Coordinates of C-alpha atoms in Angstrom, one line a residue:
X27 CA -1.9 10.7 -5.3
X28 CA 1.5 10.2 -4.9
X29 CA 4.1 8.9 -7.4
X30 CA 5.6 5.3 -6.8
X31 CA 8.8 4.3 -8.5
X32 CA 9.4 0.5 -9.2
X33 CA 13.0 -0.7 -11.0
X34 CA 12.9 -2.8 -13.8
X35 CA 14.7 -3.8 -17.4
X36 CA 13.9 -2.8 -20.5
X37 CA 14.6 -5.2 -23.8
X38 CA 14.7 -4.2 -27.5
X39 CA 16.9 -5.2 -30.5
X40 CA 19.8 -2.9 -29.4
X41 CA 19.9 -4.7 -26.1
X42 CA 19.2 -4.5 -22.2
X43 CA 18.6 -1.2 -20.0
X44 CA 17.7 -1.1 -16.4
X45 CA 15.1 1.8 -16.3
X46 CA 12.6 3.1 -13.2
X47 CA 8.6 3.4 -13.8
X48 CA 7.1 5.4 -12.4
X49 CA 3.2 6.2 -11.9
X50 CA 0.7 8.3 -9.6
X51 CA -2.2 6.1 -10.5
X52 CA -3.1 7.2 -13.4
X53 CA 0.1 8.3 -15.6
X54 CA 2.9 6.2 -16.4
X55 CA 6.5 7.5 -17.3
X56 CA 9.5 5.5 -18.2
X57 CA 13.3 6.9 -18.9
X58 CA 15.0 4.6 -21.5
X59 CA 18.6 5.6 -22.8
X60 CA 17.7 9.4 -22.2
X61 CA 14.1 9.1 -23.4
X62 CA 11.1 10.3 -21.3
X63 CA 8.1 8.1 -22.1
X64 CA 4.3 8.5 -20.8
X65 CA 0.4 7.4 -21.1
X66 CA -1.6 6.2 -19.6
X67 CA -1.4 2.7 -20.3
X68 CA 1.8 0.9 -20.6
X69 CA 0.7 0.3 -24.6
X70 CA 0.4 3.6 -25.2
X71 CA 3.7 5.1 -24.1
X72 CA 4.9 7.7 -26.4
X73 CA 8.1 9.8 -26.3
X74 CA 6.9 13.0 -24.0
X75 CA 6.6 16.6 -25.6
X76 CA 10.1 17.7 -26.7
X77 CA 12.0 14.9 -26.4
X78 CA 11.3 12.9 -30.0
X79 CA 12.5 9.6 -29.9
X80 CA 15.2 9.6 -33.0
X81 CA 16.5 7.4 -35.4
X82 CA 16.5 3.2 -34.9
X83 CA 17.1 3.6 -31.0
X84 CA 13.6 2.4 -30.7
X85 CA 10.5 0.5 -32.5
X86 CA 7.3 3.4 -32.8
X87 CA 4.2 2.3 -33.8
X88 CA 1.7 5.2 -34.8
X89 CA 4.3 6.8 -31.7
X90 CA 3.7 4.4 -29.3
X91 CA 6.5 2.6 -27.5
X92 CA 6.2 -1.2 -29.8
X93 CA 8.2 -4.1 -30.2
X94 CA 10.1 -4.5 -26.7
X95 CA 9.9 -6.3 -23.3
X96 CA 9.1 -4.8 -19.9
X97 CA 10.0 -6.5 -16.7
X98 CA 9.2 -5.4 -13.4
X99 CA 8.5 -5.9 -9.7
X100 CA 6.6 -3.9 -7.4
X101 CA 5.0 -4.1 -4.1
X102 CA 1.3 -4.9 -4.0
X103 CA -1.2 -5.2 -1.1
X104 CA -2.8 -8.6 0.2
X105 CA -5.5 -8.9 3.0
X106 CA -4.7 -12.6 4.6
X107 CA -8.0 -13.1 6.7
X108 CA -8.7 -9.6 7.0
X109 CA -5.4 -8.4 8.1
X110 CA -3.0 -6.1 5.8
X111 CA -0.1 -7.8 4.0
X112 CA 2.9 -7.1 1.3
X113 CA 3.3 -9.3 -1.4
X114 CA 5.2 -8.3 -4.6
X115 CA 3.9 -8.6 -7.9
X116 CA 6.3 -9.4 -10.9
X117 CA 5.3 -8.5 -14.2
X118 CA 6.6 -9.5 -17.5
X119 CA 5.0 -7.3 -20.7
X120 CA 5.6 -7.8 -24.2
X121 CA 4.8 -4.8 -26.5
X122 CA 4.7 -6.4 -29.6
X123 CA 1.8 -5.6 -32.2
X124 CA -1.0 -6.6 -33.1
X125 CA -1.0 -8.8 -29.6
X126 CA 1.2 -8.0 -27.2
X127 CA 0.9 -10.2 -24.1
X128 CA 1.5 -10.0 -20.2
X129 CA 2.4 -12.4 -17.4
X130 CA 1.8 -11.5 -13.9
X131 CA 3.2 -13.4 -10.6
X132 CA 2.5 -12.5 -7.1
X133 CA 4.7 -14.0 -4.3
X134 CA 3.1 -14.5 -0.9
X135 CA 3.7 -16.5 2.0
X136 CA 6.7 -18.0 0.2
X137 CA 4.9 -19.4 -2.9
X138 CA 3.8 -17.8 -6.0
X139 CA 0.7 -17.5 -7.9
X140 CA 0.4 -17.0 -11.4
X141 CA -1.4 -15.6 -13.9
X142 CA -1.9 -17.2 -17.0
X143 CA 1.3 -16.7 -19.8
X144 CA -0.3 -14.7 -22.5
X145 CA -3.5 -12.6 -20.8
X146 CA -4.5 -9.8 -22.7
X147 CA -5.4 -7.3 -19.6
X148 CA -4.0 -6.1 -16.3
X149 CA -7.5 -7.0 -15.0
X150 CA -7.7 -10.0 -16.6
X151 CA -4.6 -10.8 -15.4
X152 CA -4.9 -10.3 -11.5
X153 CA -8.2 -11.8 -11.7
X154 CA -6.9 -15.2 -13.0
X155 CA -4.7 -14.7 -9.8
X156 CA -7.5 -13.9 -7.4
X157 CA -8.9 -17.0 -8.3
X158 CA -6.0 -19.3 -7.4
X159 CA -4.7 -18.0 -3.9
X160 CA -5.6 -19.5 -1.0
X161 CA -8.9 -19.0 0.7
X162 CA -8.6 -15.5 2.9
X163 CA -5.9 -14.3 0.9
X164 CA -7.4 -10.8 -1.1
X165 CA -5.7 -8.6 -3.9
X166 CA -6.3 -5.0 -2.1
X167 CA -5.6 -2.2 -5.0
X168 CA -8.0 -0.7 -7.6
X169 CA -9.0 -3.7 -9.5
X170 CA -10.4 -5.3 -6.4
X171 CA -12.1 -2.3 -4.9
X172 CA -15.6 -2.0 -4.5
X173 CA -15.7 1.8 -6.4
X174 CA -14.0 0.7 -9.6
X175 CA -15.8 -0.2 -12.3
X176 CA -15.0 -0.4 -16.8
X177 CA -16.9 1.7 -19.3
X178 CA -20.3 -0.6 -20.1
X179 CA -19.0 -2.1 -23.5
X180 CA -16.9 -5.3 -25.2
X181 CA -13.7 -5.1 -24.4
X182 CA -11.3 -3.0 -22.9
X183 CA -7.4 -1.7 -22.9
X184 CA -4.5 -3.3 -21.4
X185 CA -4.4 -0.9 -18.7
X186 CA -5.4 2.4 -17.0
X187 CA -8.9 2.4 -18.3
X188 CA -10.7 1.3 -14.6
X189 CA -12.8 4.2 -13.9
X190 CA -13.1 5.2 -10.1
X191 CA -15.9 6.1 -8.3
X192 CA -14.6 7.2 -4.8
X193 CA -16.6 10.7 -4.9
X194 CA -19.9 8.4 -5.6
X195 CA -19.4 5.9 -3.4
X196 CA -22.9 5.6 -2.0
X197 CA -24.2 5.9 -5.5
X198 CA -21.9 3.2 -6.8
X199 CA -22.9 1.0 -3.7
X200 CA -26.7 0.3 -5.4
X201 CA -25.0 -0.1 -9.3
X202 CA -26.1 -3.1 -10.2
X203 CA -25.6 -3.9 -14.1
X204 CA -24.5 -1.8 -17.3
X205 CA -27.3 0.8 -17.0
X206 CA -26.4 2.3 -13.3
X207 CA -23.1 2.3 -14.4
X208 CA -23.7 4.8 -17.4
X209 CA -26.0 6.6 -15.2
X210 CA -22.6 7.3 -13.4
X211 CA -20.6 7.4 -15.5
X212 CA -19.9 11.3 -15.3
X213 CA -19.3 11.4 -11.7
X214 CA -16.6 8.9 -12.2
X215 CA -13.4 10.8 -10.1
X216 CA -11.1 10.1 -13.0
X217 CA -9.4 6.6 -14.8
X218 CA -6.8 4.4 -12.2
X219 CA -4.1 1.5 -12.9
X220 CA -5.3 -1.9 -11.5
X221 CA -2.3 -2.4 -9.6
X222 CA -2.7 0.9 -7.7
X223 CA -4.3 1.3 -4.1
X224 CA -5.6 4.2 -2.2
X225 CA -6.4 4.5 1.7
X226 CA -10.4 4.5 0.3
X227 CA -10.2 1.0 -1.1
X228 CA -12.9 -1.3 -0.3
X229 CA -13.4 -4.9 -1.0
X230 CA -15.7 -5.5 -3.5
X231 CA -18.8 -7.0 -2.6
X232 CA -19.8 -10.6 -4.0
X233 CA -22.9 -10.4 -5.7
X234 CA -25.9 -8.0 -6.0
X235 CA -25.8 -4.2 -5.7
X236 CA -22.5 -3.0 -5.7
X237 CA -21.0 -5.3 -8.4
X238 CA -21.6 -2.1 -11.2
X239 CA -21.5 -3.2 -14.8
X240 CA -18.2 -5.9 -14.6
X241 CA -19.8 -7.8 -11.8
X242 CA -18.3 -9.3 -8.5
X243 CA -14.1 -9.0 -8.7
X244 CA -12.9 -12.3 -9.9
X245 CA -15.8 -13.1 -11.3
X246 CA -15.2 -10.2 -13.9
X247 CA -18.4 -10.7 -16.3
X248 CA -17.5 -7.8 -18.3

């Protein structure tokens, strides 16, 4: 995979920063004020090996990034009746325990469409704004592939926990429900971001075999 790079701000107590994230699909780093963060899920980022994050400069919680806002925009593939677009996706994050929240906005076509303002989940999230764009208008990264799939079990993380099953693809095309999903479980090819795409994505199919354990993408049963 390689790395994208999208700009964005970064707000805490001590004030503003504009800062870069950056991600290869599965791990995210962030540079604030000198600082090299990373995880794999933007509520886990902790300060990388060697570089200690000192004194009040930031708000650690069990070493994870806490108590700040994210904002950032990057750009994010649409299908408009089968033919491939580029909307951007804004994102607003607040890292505040025990609930942090997110708020998602794609712009497309010159209007936007909008998550709701305190979703728990990245997939949550995008699915909410699946749901209200126009018919023939399709999300095209990881969330809405047709190899993608969550661990069979209540709930899930923020982010970075979609399991991806593009070196079982015919395999995954006949899961249908929790139980072919653990049977797969161990050929997954590794954990993805929702917001990411690859040249194998697929659309997810609507109903039936295929669907895996979290069902038909927005429908999102799991």
């Amino acid at each position: 995979m390689t790395d994208e790079s999208w700009a964005g701000w970064y707000r805490d107590r001590q004030g503003s920063d504009a800062v870069i994230l950056t991600t290869d699909g599965q791990q995210l780093r962030l540079r604030i004020r000198g600082v090299d963060f990373e995880g794999d899920s933007f509520d886990g980022l902790r300060p990388a090996a060697g570089m200690p994050a000192e004194g009040d400069t930031f708000a650690l919680a069990d070493g994870v990034l806490n108590d700040c806002v994210l904002e950032w925009d990057l750009p994010f593939p649409v299908t408009a009746d089968g033919t491939a677009q580029q909307a951007t996706l804004s994102c607003l994050l607040s890292l505040r325990r025990p609930d942090p929240y997110l708020y998602l906005e794609l712009r497309f076509g010159g209007a936007a469409f909008r998550s709701h303002r305190a979703e728990s989940d990245f997939g949550a999230a995008l699915a909410t704004i699946q749901r209200v764009l126009p018919p023939g208008i399709r999300l095209q990264t990881c969330i809405a592939c047709a190899f993608s799939d969550y661990f069979p079990a209540p709930g899930r993380g923020l982010s970075g926990g979609l399991a991806c099953f593009r070196g079982a693809k015919d395999a995954y095309r006949g899961a249908d429900g929790e139980g072919d999903v653990l049977d797969l479980w161990d050929r997954r090819s590794g954990f993805v971001q929702e917001t990411w795409s690859c040249p194998e994505f697929e659309p997810r199919p609507a109903a039936g075999a295929g669907t895996g354990h979290r069902g038909a993408f927005p429908l999102e049963l799991a």
